Amino acid sequence: MGKFKVELKKVVDDSYDILIGHNLKRTLVEDISNGLLGKIKKFAIITDTNVLDIYAQPIYDLLVEKNYKADIFIVQAGEKSKTRETKSKIEDAMLEKGYRRDCAVIAIGGGVVSDLAGFLAGTYGRGVPFITYATTLLAAADASIGGKTAVDTPLATNLIGLFNQPKKVYIDLEAWKTLPDRQMYSGMAETIKHACMASKELFDFLQKNMEKIYSNDITACEYIANYNCEIKYKVVMKDERESGLREVLNLGHTFGRAIETVSDYRLLHGEAVAIGLVAQAYLAKEKGYMTESDVKKVIALLKKANLPTEIPEYIDREKLIEKLYTDKKVRDGKLRFVLEKGIGDVVCFGENLYATPISEEEIRNIINNYFE
Amino acid sequence: MGKFKVELKKVVDDSYDILIGHNLKRTLVEDISNGLLGKIKKFAIITDTNVLDIYAQPIYDLLVEKNYKADIFIVQAGEKSKTRETKSKIEDAMLEKGYRRDCAVIAIGGGVVSDLAGFLAGTYGRGVPFITYATTLLAAADASIGGKTAVDTPLATNLIGLFNQPKKVYIDLEAWKTLPDRQMYSGMAETIKHACMASKELFDFLQKNMEKIYSNDITACEYIANYNCEIKYKVVMKDERESGLREVLNLGHTFGRAIETVSDYRLLHGEAVAIGLVAQAYLAKEKGYMTESDVKKVIALLKKANLPTEIPEYIDREKLIEKLYTDKKVRDGKLRFVLEKGIGDVVCFGENLYATPISEEEIRNIINNYFE
């Protein structure tokens, strides 16, 4: 019997910059010319039908102008595109167009595009670099820090994927102006989540400045884009592999993801998270972690952001309960929720222990007696 | 405009052990009991129809005996199972059976199983640990060092995948006895490749001891299992991301992979590589890197190993040339081959420059005038 030791210890540097500003299309292409991605000359632009004309096409034109090879791969806008099948189709189209390992991926769009494109880049030729050009508030809040990329499957959301860091993220605040209202509201849910879990200050700012943000006030938008990065960064930095602390980012998401799936994506992600934030607040109140008044404040802020706070009538509540059990935090068949503590903090049981076990009776009580 | 720096520098330790021995089923389960994978209690065994009864089932039984949760996920033996579709099917089956992020994958089989299962483990729940139990000579030579995992697509082999290191590799020499002859011969091709590219000593050993190995002489088998690990380790250690040196492992593979695909997998991987080794030797002779006598020695060794050295009649030679252009080493539309220099060395043009540009005329000349 022989033994062979494979030594693979090394320093990995996945650091990158996030640029927050107005209209960063030229900046992106200039960064590439200036060597952001080394000698790479071929760019697979992955985008969706929403931003094809206003962002992907102009960036494509700028790249071609500089003599780079580029192609645009378009997915239908919406969560339903985040599948293994879409990933395979783009891979095949890229192969067909001759893309090999000497290319990079540019994801232009919201969270769906960056999740899908980041995952695809991570497995294409066993990994090619990618850049994210975030055109939605949701992507700015959610997808630009953390390196979480994934697709959905019929049985679970976000369970097949990778931790894969982009080489740079561009948050284009101008793009927020072009968002349909409902998309903008939906994106706000993750910002409110960040406020609920980590910052009373941000919560108060949102209460006072929601109208300003929704009318694209530059200073207010920059403020929240920055604040989102800071909060997420603090959490993610300490826990890159989601072993514990990062679970707090799941605030509102256990319930949110379940209701999003049961709605068959009639609810946008942020809308589902908004309802999830209400559900966890009710649970937190039941458990004594939040006062009635705190819960009301959370609901009021969500309403101010034009987000739903009730379970839509078309939702099958039994299916919803069943779906909760597919959550990643489920251990040994038991539901676990991250819960808010007051406003701007979460319940913690000890180092890296943030998920409260919740019985089926408890959640059933919330669903049947707290919601309308 | 604001800038946000995400600092993600860290030390990663992917070191692992390779155990070479006879019948390691109990050892594997004991290692797990002793904490090889921490507290993980759920094991998805991925295997193929060839070794299900003799290896996967006994290991499953031993795990269940120790009160672990385990399930066996079976793929049809053969390269055709290495697809995105098979990966999706196993993922869905695992989700159905309640596997979440708190599980590990055990790959039991040859290179196809470890490539597929290693890739699957790398994206399941954004990465769960995996162990490889290699039951073929090919897996021992090829799949146990390097962390290369992948699936094939209609347009390219091994292009969608990951670098993903196992937590431990078990090379069970006893399993070689159960291999069909053709599989054993096929596995020998990678060992001969290692000898051609890096060790005259191993080449000579194989010339002298082929019969011993094929009759499962313990000492001879351990010798080559170890030698394979050493050669591959030296190459891989210096170049984990395949930026240059690792290209030498592609000796015989540019041609080999192309002919494997064009044969629609009638040729086993090693058989295709054997023909590829002959093709690169002819090219090396044309370019003045090998003597006529060296080329004859390589062909003689392949024949001794019962491997093919001619292009089968059913191969469409024009399709074969076309297919060569899908190789990962193609840059700017130009073919590049790793070439042998004498026996036990490869052609090198400078630091990490191992791939020789070959014109279509040159390879066409080899295919039409050197092969029968």
XYZ file of C-alpha atoms in Angstrom:
744
model
C 0.000 0.000 0.000
C 1.416 3.371 -0.983
C 0.479 6.895 -0.047
C 0.971 9.961 -2.153
C 0.571 13.476 -0.777
C -0.692 16.165 -3.136
C 0.289 19.576 -1.726
C -1.941 22.366 -3.008
C -1.644 25.279 -0.655
C -1.595 28.705 -2.203
C -2.575 32.339 -1.872
C -5.590 33.318 -3.938
C -6.375 36.962 -4.592
C -9.922 37.489 -5.840
C -10.054 41.180 -4.932
C -11.934 43.492 -7.284
C -13.360 46.994 -7.562
C -16.957 48.129 -7.675
C -17.498 51.350 -9.559
C -20.664 53.302 -8.780
C -21.585 56.083 -11.199
C -23.648 57.423 -14.063
C -23.302 55.881 -17.518
C -20.215 53.699 -17.228
C -20.298 52.077 -20.680
C -17.247 53.928 -22.002
C -15.420 53.460 -18.715
C -15.877 49.692 -18.978
C -14.449 49.515 -22.481
C -11.589 51.852 -21.529
C -10.778 49.622 -18.545
C -10.560 46.654 -20.908
C -8.282 48.589 -23.292
C -6.138 49.466 -20.317
C -5.602 45.810 -19.469
C -8.274 45.031 -16.860
C -8.485 41.479 -18.260
C -4.922 41.134 -19.509
C -4.598 40.190 -23.151
C -8.126 38.895 -23.647
C -9.615 40.035 -26.952
C -12.866 38.056 -27.161
C -15.941 39.000 -25.193
C -19.169 37.079 -24.800
C -21.766 39.641 -23.736
C -24.626 37.988 -21.887
C -27.676 40.177 -21.464
C -31.463 40.118 -21.392
C -34.216 41.491 -23.583
C -34.746 44.454 -21.211
C -31.349 46.083 -21.573
C -30.213 44.733 -24.935
C -30.820 47.961 -26.835
C -29.866 50.508 -24.214
C -26.785 48.846 -22.695
C -25.595 45.651 -24.372
C -25.671 46.941 -27.953
C -23.804 50.217 -27.182
C -21.122 48.319 -25.209
C -20.849 45.802 -28.052
C -20.404 48.688 -30.521
C -17.684 50.266 -28.394
C -15.825 46.943 -28.172
C -16.034 46.304 -31.911
C -14.890 49.886 -32.548
C -11.730 49.018 -30.613
C -11.255 45.893 -32.741
C -12.254 43.367 -30.108
C -14.220 40.288 -31.076
C -17.611 40.363 -29.366
C -20.988 38.668 -29.599
C -24.212 39.258 -27.743
C -26.066 36.295 -26.215
C -29.586 37.256 -25.232
C -31.827 35.662 -22.622
C -35.477 36.440 -22.032
C -35.747 38.900 -19.137
C -36.974 37.347 -15.893
C -36.210 34.705 -13.269
C -37.435 31.906 -15.546
C -34.267 32.280 -17.632
C -32.041 31.306 -14.717
C -31.901 27.622 -15.626
C -29.404 24.959 -16.577
C -31.092 24.821 -19.996
C -30.429 28.532 -20.704
C -26.854 28.054 -19.538
C -26.396 25.102 -21.929
C -27.903 27.043 -24.839
C -25.529 29.967 -24.353
C -22.579 27.576 -23.957
C -23.462 25.882 -27.232
C -23.895 29.239 -28.981
C -20.512 30.389 -27.665
C -18.847 27.165 -28.791
C -20.474 27.533 -32.185
C -19.052 31.041 -32.500
C -15.579 29.768 -31.645
C -15.259 30.963 -28.063
C -12.645 28.886 -26.243
C -10.723 29.479 -23.037
C -9.197 32.744 -24.205
C -12.374 34.784 -23.763
C -14.161 36.691 -21.030
C -17.830 37.076 -20.180
C -19.507 40.467 -19.683
C -22.809 40.218 -17.817
C -25.048 43.195 -18.574
C -28.339 43.349 -16.719
C -29.836 42.587 -13.353
C -29.390 39.781 -10.863
C -30.709 37.062 -13.161
C -28.153 37.878 -15.827
C -25.228 38.210 -13.414
C -26.154 34.994 -11.576
C -26.446 33.060 -14.812
C -23.474 34.624 -16.593
C -21.222 34.414 -13.538
C -21.989 30.700 -13.184
C -21.501 30.117 -16.887
C -18.153 31.954 -16.861
C -17.040 29.802 -13.932
C -17.491 26.542 -15.829
C -16.733 27.655 -19.406
C -13.372 26.153 -20.290
C -13.119 25.395 -16.552
C -13.353 29.093 -15.782
C -12.935 32.314 -17.759
C -12.999 35.810 -16.189
C -16.192 37.830 -16.023
C -17.303 41.413 -15.458
C -20.683 42.519 -14.158
C -22.414 45.642 -15.467
C -25.352 45.964 -13.073
C -28.334 47.834 -14.446
C -30.804 47.320 -11.617
C -31.033 48.333 -8.001
C -31.484 44.659 -7.135
C -28.227 43.677 -8.808
C -26.491 46.594 -7.115
C -27.739 45.466 -3.722
C -27.572 41.760 -4.166
C -25.355 40.501 -6.947
C -22.293 42.756 -6.855
C -20.745 41.425 -3.654
C -20.504 37.856 -2.490
C -19.609 35.942 -5.590
C -22.762 33.840 -5.396
C -23.794 32.651 -8.817
C -26.399 30.000 -9.547
C -29.328 28.753 -11.546
C -32.707 27.463 -10.452
C -33.980 23.913 -10.945
C -37.529 22.603 -10.783
C -36.917 21.492 -7.193
C -34.871 24.356 -5.749
C -33.785 27.913 -6.407
C -30.105 28.854 -6.461
C -28.906 25.403 -5.457
C -26.771 24.621 -8.488
C -23.997 27.160 -8.871
C -20.628 28.438 -7.778
C -18.831 30.942 -5.666
C -17.201 32.945 -8.434
C -15.859 36.473 -8.097
C -16.082 38.998 -10.939
C -13.021 40.950 -12.085
C -14.932 44.214 -11.706
C -18.480 45.397 -11.088
C -20.028 48.501 -12.627
C -23.142 49.886 -10.948
C -24.772 52.244 -13.411
C -27.185 54.458 -11.491
C -28.480 55.969 -14.712
C -29.875 52.578 -15.600
C -32.227 52.791 -12.624
C -34.140 55.539 -14.471
C -34.946 53.120 -17.248
C -36.260 50.435 -14.899
C -39.990 49.752 -14.974
C -41.436 50.981 -11.658
C -42.200 47.474 -10.469
C -38.577 46.404 -11.006
C -37.294 49.412 -9.088
C -39.616 48.651 -6.171
C -38.584 45.025 -6.260
C -34.923 46.005 -6.034
C -35.660 48.177 -3.019
C -36.636 45.074 -1.026
C -33.001 43.938 -0.712
C -31.976 47.416 0.420
C -34.700 47.364 3.060
C -33.495 43.909 4.068
C -29.980 45.269 4.560
C -31.401 48.081 6.701
C -33.519 45.695 8.807
C -30.631 43.345 9.515
C -27.742 45.750 9.946
C -28.483 49.474 10.038
C -31.044 51.584 11.836
C -29.371 54.548 10.126
C -30.085 53.207 6.647
C -33.628 52.307 7.756
C -34.253 55.893 8.866
C -32.680 57.251 5.676
C -35.027 55.113 3.583
C -38.058 56.233 5.593
C -37.162 59.870 4.909
C -35.873 59.630 1.349
C -37.912 56.990 -0.480
C -39.504 59.577 -2.790
C -36.116 61.093 -3.595
C -34.686 57.704 -4.514
C -37.698 56.837 -6.632
C -37.311 60.144 -8.484
C -33.639 59.319 -9.148
C -32.024 61.901 -6.939
C -28.302 61.382 -7.600
C -27.058 61.861 -4.055
C -29.699 59.613 -2.513
C -29.092 56.854 -5.088
C -25.323 56.965 -4.631
C -25.829 56.854 -0.888
C -27.867 53.678 -0.908
C -25.712 51.993 -3.589
C -22.686 52.596 -1.389
C -24.445 51.595 1.814
C -25.631 48.345 0.258
C -22.075 47.488 -0.750
C -20.751 48.308 2.699
C -23.263 46.178 4.586
C -22.957 43.230 2.288
C -19.182 43.518 2.209
C -18.893 43.416 5.995
C -20.983 40.270 6.160
C -19.403 38.535 3.185
C -15.795 39.387 4.016
C -16.074 37.611 7.306
C -17.694 34.547 5.839
C -16.876 33.937 2.228
C -18.139 30.359 2.155
C -21.435 31.002 3.899
C -20.600 28.875 6.901
C -22.508 31.044 9.338
C -22.559 34.816 9.419
C -23.593 35.071 5.807
C -26.826 33.355 6.746
C -28.044 36.719 8.046
C -28.384 37.788 4.410
C -31.140 35.201 4.238
C -33.372 37.478 6.284
C -36.787 37.312 4.622
C -35.509 34.815 2.083
C -36.647 31.496 3.543
C -40.244 32.560 3.189
C -39.469 34.825 0.230
C -37.936 32.185 -2.002
C -40.694 29.727 -1.190
C -43.487 32.161 -2.055
C -41.605 33.278 -5.178
C -41.557 29.672 -6.428
C -45.146 28.892 -5.428
C -46.282 32.058 -7.247
C -44.582 30.551 -10.305
C -42.657 33.832 -10.527
C -45.756 36.037 -10.775
C -44.109 37.692 -7.766
C -40.780 39.337 -8.582
C -37.896 38.309 -6.331
C -37.988 41.539 -4.314
C -41.748 41.399 -3.921
C -41.429 37.888 -2.549
C -38.652 39.003 -0.201
C -40.847 41.883 1.019
C -43.544 39.401 2.060
C -40.775 37.267 3.585
C -39.562 40.223 5.624
C -43.076 40.652 7.005
C -43.312 36.946 7.828
C -40.015 36.900 9.729
C -41.020 40.097 11.572
C -44.239 38.381 12.744
C -42.183 35.354 13.813
C -39.703 37.629 15.608
C -42.580 39.310 17.422
C -44.034 35.935 18.453
C -40.619 34.936 19.796
C -40.210 38.241 21.647
C -37.436 39.696 19.501
C -39.434 42.569 18.010
C -42.062 44.875 19.407
C -45.426 45.426 17.763
C -44.250 48.939 16.915
C -41.056 47.707 15.174
C -43.090 45.287 13.082
C -45.403 48.108 12.057
C -42.427 50.248 11.056
C -41.074 47.507 8.810
C -44.465 47.033 7.174
C -44.857 50.799 6.757
C -41.469 51.118 5.053
C -42.255 48.267 2.676
C -45.582 49.925 1.829
C -43.842 53.251 1.283
C -41.595 51.409 -1.182
C -44.734 50.153 -2.981
C -43.964 46.572 -2.043
C -46.543 43.912 -1.122
C -46.915 42.979 2.556
C -49.696 40.409 2.265
C -49.786 36.876 0.805
C -51.518 37.162 -2.586
C -54.848 35.388 -2.836
C -53.705 33.084 -5.632
C -51.034 31.486 -3.409
C -51.790 27.946 -2.212
C -50.802 28.251 1.455
C -50.292 24.514 1.954
C -47.944 24.377 -1.025
C -46.110 27.330 0.473
C -45.485 25.463 3.727
C -44.334 22.401 1.814
C -41.961 24.533 -0.278
C -40.311 25.994 2.841
C -38.685 22.607 3.400
C -36.547 22.960 0.261
C -34.658 25.882 1.863
C -30.868 25.485 2.026
C -30.902 26.102 5.759
C -33.083 23.074 6.467
C -31.130 20.625 8.645
C -32.423 17.174 9.534
C -35.801 18.120 8.127
C -36.261 21.153 10.409
C -37.124 24.689 9.280
C -34.748 27.451 10.297
C -35.345 31.202 9.926
C -33.068 34.186 10.348
C -34.997 36.624 12.562
C -34.749 40.369 13.045
C -33.964 41.765 16.483
C -35.572 45.177 16.757
C -34.581 47.208 13.721
C -31.041 47.005 12.358
C -29.981 43.783 14.050
C -30.573 40.028 13.882
C -31.037 37.317 16.479
C -27.768 35.535 17.271
C -27.297 32.496 19.528
C -23.543 32.476 19.602
C -20.705 32.599 17.156
C -22.082 32.103 13.649
C -25.419 30.807 14.887
C -28.121 32.905 13.308
C -30.863 30.560 12.197
C -33.718 29.973 14.648
C -35.456 26.587 14.450
C -39.148 27.176 13.736
C -41.789 24.480 14.056
C -44.348 23.904 11.354
C -47.050 24.987 13.818
C -45.373 28.322 14.397
C -45.120 29.194 10.720
C -48.640 27.867 10.096
C -49.895 30.212 12.817
C -48.220 33.183 11.116
C -49.571 32.285 7.697
C -53.123 31.694 8.873
C -53.518 34.252 11.662
C -51.190 37.162 10.947
C -51.628 37.539 7.223
C -55.037 38.526 5.905
C -18.833 58.483 -8.908
C -17.805 56.197 -6.090
C -15.366 53.311 -5.898
C -15.586 50.372 -3.574
C -12.721 47.938 -3.086
C -13.583 44.314 -2.327
C -10.550 42.664 -0.714
C -10.577 38.891 -1.112
C -7.060 37.631 -0.615
C -6.680 34.370 1.259
C -4.738 31.176 1.666
C -6.433 28.146 0.197
C -5.299 24.651 1.113
C -6.597 22.016 -1.292
C -3.994 19.394 -0.360
C -5.109 15.785 -0.268
C -3.816 12.228 -0.082
C -3.849 9.510 -2.700
C -3.933 6.011 -1.293
C -2.730 3.194 -3.542
C -3.557 -0.338 -2.434
C -5.631 -3.490 -2.684
C -9.312 -3.390 -1.759
C -9.710 -0.059 -0.001
C -13.488 -0.127 0.543
C -13.272 -0.542 4.310
C -10.436 1.960 4.528
C -12.598 4.579 2.831
C -15.483 4.126 5.245
C -13.111 4.080 8.215
C -11.555 7.341 7.020
C -15.025 8.888 6.931
C -15.787 7.610 10.455
C -12.496 9.114 11.561
C -13.540 12.549 10.351
C -12.036 12.813 6.851
C -15.033 14.968 5.851
C -15.785 16.540 9.202
C -19.323 16.074 10.438
C -20.893 15.156 7.110
C -23.373 12.286 7.440
C -24.988 12.141 3.990
C -23.257 10.624 1.010
C -24.317 10.663 -2.616
C -22.499 7.772 -4.274
C -22.123 8.334 -7.989
C -21.095 5.258 -9.942
C -21.580 3.466 -13.234
C -23.154 0.207 -14.299
C -19.722 -1.485 -14.514
C -18.760 -1.229 -10.863
C -22.146 -0.850 -9.199
C -22.265 -4.400 -7.846
C -18.620 -4.935 -7.000
C -17.705 -1.549 -5.504
C -20.565 0.933 -5.093
C -23.003 -1.459 -3.406
C -20.461 -2.804 -0.854
C -19.340 0.743 0.039
C -22.987 1.775 0.349
C -23.608 -1.183 2.677
C -20.625 -0.271 4.846
C -21.828 3.352 5.113
C -25.370 2.349 6.035
C -23.989 -0.131 8.576
C -22.311 2.843 10.260
C -25.637 4.742 10.260
C -24.769 7.189 7.528
C -27.414 8.253 5.039
C -26.383 7.152 1.574
C -27.884 6.723 -1.880
C -26.452 5.354 -5.084
C -26.870 7.328 -8.311
C -26.038 5.212 -11.332
C -24.916 6.323 -14.768
C -24.526 4.121 -17.819
C -20.856 3.136 -18.171
C -19.026 4.957 -20.960
C -17.971 8.391 -22.201
C -21.483 9.129 -23.491
C -22.657 9.616 -19.895
C -20.333 12.577 -19.395
C -22.928 15.182 -20.335
C -24.737 18.157 -18.850
C -27.939 16.144 -19.130
C -26.627 13.298 -16.933
C -25.369 15.883 -14.448
C -28.812 17.523 -14.309
C -30.552 14.181 -13.853
C -28.351 13.244 -10.896
C -28.794 16.728 -9.391
C -32.561 16.395 -9.620
C -32.451 12.902 -8.123
C -30.281 14.156 -5.262
C -32.628 17.104 -4.627
C -35.567 14.716 -4.685
C -33.898 12.567 -2.040
C -33.312 15.606 0.154
C -29.599 16.174 -0.396
C -28.739 19.785 0.397
C -25.422 21.480 1.117
C -24.584 19.248 4.066
C -23.621 16.239 1.961
C -20.573 14.870 0.182
C -20.170 13.052 -3.115
C -18.300 9.760 -3.474
C -17.273 8.997 -7.052
C -16.758 5.287 -7.602
C -15.528 4.231 -11.016
C -13.240 5.333 -13.787
C -12.453 8.690 -15.337
C -15.950 9.297 -16.659
C -17.475 8.933 -13.202
C -14.842 11.023 -11.444
C -14.986 13.781 -14.082
C -18.759 13.937 -13.904
C -19.106 13.514 -10.143
C -16.275 15.943 -9.383
C -17.912 18.595 -11.545
C -21.317 17.903 -10.029
C -19.929 18.153 -6.493
C -18.324 21.481 -7.386
C -21.628 23.096 -8.319
C -24.042 21.268 -5.996
C -25.091 23.796 -3.363
C -22.205 25.902 -4.764
C -19.760 23.159 -3.835
C -19.788 20.109 -1.573
C -16.718 17.929 -0.864
C -16.007 14.827 -2.908
C -13.899 11.688 -2.727
C -12.696 9.624 -5.662
C -12.519 5.827 -5.537
C -10.707 5.022 -8.777
C -11.376 1.561 -10.151
C -9.557 1.791 -13.474
C -5.967 2.229 -14.582
C -7.106 5.215 -16.647
C -8.588 6.966 -13.618
C -5.450 6.186 -11.651
C -3.274 7.709 -14.350
C -5.460 10.545 -15.435
C -8.172 11.579 -13.023
C -6.568 11.356 -9.594
C -4.249 14.370 -9.885
C -4.985 17.724 -11.418
C -8.488 18.501 -10.274
C -9.793 18.654 -13.811
C -13.477 17.796 -13.921
C -15.767 18.315 -16.876
C -18.514 17.084 -19.152
C -18.677 16.837 -22.921
C -21.037 18.790 -25.158
C -22.046 18.108 -28.755
C -19.439 20.634 -29.920
C -16.511 19.954 -27.599
C -15.138 17.460 -25.113
C -14.207 18.529 -21.602
C -14.906 22.207 -22.217
C -17.601 22.729 -19.599
C -16.276 21.970 -16.132
C -14.237 23.065 -13.159
C -10.924 22.784 -11.438
C -12.084 20.990 -8.314
C -9.855 19.036 -5.957
C -11.068 15.865 -4.195
C -10.642 15.431 -0.439
C -8.972 12.064 -0.984
C -8.334 9.612 -3.795
C -8.324 5.822 -3.429
C -6.626 3.831 -6.172
C -7.788 0.255 -5.814
C -5.386 -1.966 -7.739
C -7.581 -4.991 -7.144
C -10.217 -3.353 -9.306
C -7.894 -3.568 -12.294
C -8.383 -7.349 -12.254
C -12.082 -6.883 -12.870
C -11.579 -4.561 -15.834
C -12.503 -5.911 -19.254
C -9.252 -6.353 -21.238
C -10.085 -3.535 -23.616
C -10.563 -1.097 -20.692
C -7.259 -2.102 -19.168
C -5.455 -1.567 -22.484
C -7.183 1.756 -22.917
C -5.981 2.882 -19.491
C -2.440 1.919 -20.386
C -2.411 4.619 -23.084
C -2.184 7.424 -20.495
C 0.639 5.628 -18.728
C 2.504 5.294 -22.019
C 1.826 8.989 -22.648
C 3.415 9.830 -19.282
C 6.440 7.730 -20.212
C 6.752 9.339 -23.660
C 6.609 12.869 -22.314
C 8.585 12.575 -19.089
C 10.396 9.324 -18.379
C 12.610 7.086 -20.450
C 12.867 4.945 -17.307
C 9.120 4.338 -17.181
C 9.125 3.718 -20.949
C 11.758 1.022 -20.539
C 9.927 -0.474 -17.576
C 6.754 -0.747 -19.621
C 8.606 -2.355 -22.521
C 9.943 -5.010 -20.173
C 6.953 -5.528 -17.882
C 3.797 -5.158 -19.954
C 2.878 -8.842 -19.557
C 3.413 -8.658 -15.786
C 1.133 -5.614 -15.485
C -1.530 -7.222 -17.647
C -1.425 -10.311 -15.430
C -1.871 -8.095 -12.335
C 1.527 -8.506 -10.782
C 1.234 -6.516 -7.534
C 4.697 -4.957 -7.571
C 4.517 -3.916 -11.213
C 1.027 -2.419 -10.797
C 1.994 -0.457 -7.687
C 5.087 0.756 -9.490
C 3.186 2.242 -12.398
C 0.369 3.628 -10.218
C 2.980 5.488 -8.199
C 4.980 6.584 -11.220
C 1.854 7.972 -12.878
C 1.059 10.025 -9.784
C 4.602 11.341 -9.585
C 4.827 12.452 -13.195
C 1.438 14.062 -13.210
C 2.048 15.681 -9.853
C 5.282 17.317 -10.976
C 3.564 18.802 -13.994
C 0.372 19.839 -12.227
C 2.004 21.269 -9.119
C 3.916 23.771 -11.165
C 0.899 24.815 -13.156
C -2.398 24.328 -11.432
C -4.423 26.488 -13.815
C -3.030 25.022 -17.022
C -1.381 28.242 -18.127
C 1.499 26.501 -19.814
C 3.432 23.538 -18.488
C 0.315 21.470 -18.005
C -0.186 21.567 -21.739
C 2.421 18.803 -22.013
C -0.219 16.438 -20.607
C -2.030 17.040 -23.879
C 0.545 14.911 -25.680
C -1.439 12.755 -28.091
C -4.679 14.400 -27.000
C -5.251 17.004 -29.708
C -5.520 14.260 -32.273
C -6.818 11.749 -29.734
C -9.839 13.732 -28.589
C -10.754 14.619 -32.153
C -10.667 11.014 -33.346
C -12.519 9.895 -30.223
C -15.387 12.274 -31.056
C -15.426 11.507 -34.778
C -15.554 7.781 -33.963
C -18.692 8.628 -31.968
C -16.983 6.919 -29.020
C -16.519 3.581 -30.781
C -12.900 4.215 -29.812
C -12.305 4.270 -26.066
C -10.489 7.323 -24.768
C -7.174 5.514 -24.381
C -7.429 3.897 -27.792
C -7.961 7.329 -29.302
C -5.009 8.701 -27.339
C -2.836 5.824 -28.592
C -3.553 6.818 -32.200
C -2.932 10.428 -31.165
C 0.464 9.477 -29.744
C 1.365 7.918 -33.089
C 0.208 11.032 -34.970
C 2.253 13.412 -32.811
C 5.283 11.102 -33.160
C 4.980 11.298 -36.959
C 4.691 15.089 -36.701
C 7.708 15.196 -34.374
C 9.693 13.141 -36.881
C 8.694 15.460 -39.738
C 9.834 18.437 -37.645
C 13.102 16.723 -36.743
C 12.379 16.137 -33.043
C 12.242 12.338 -33.180
C 14.225 9.749 -35.097
C 12.593 7.068 -37.191
C 13.788 4.558 -34.608
C 12.141 6.432 -31.675
C 8.851 6.563 -33.573
C 9.065 2.828 -34.152
C 9.705 2.235 -30.439
C 6.595 4.200 -29.494
C 4.477 2.298 -31.989
C 5.943 -1.022 -30.810
C 5.128 -0.232 -27.164
C 1.553 0.729 -28.049
C 1.179 -2.522 -29.968
C 2.614 -4.475 -27.057
C -0.087 -2.858 -24.936
C -2.699 -4.091 -27.439
C -3.566 -0.538 -28.449
C -4.453 0.616 -31.984
C -1.830 2.553 -33.949
C -3.746 3.105 -37.179
C -6.752 5.274 -38.036
C -9.756 2.918 -38.240
C -11.318 2.605 -41.661
C -14.691 3.919 -40.517
C -13.218 7.332 -39.613
C -14.059 10.182 -41.985
C -10.630 11.802 -42.319
C -11.981 15.193 -43.452
C -14.277 15.338 -40.421
C -11.280 14.470 -38.282
C -9.320 17.472 -39.585
C -12.326 19.718 -39.026
C -12.711 18.418 -35.476
C -9.097 19.254 -34.617
C -10.081 22.932 -34.655
C -12.296 22.520 -31.591
C -9.212 21.752 -29.462
C -8.737 23.989 -26.432
C -5.208 24.879 -27.548
C -6.429 26.467 -30.792
C -5.488 30.170 -30.748
C -6.647 32.596 -33.441
C -7.860 29.667 -35.520
C -4.462 27.900 -35.593
C -3.788 24.275 -34.651
C -1.206 23.642 -31.953
C 0.260 20.257 -30.967
C 2.426 19.182 -28.072
C 5.274 17.155 -29.622
C 7.576 14.524 -28.217
C 11.321 15.105 -28.248
C 13.032 11.738 -28.470
C 11.585 9.473 -25.768
C 10.824 10.868 -22.320
C 10.801 14.556 -23.188
C 8.709 17.144 -25.044
C 9.529 20.009 -27.360
C 9.800 23.327 -25.507
C 10.275 26.783 -27.012
C 10.849 28.697 -23.823
C 9.224 29.066 -20.436
C 5.794 27.456 -20.592
C 5.738 27.308 -24.366
C 5.039 23.733 -25.320
C 2.529 23.817 -28.162
C 3.937 23.796 -31.681
C 1.836 25.526 -34.366
C 0.987 22.982 -37.062
C -0.438 23.919 -40.440
C -3.421 22.104 -41.901
C -1.143 20.842 -44.708
C 1.245 19.277 -42.223
C -1.433 17.329 -40.379
C -3.133 16.421 -43.673
C 0.201 14.988 -44.861
C 0.445 12.835 -41.715
C -3.123 11.590 -42.004
C -2.886 10.749 -45.696
C 0.713 9.590 -46.087
C 1.878 8.155 -42.776
C -1.181 6.262 -41.662
C -2.289 3.340 -43.768
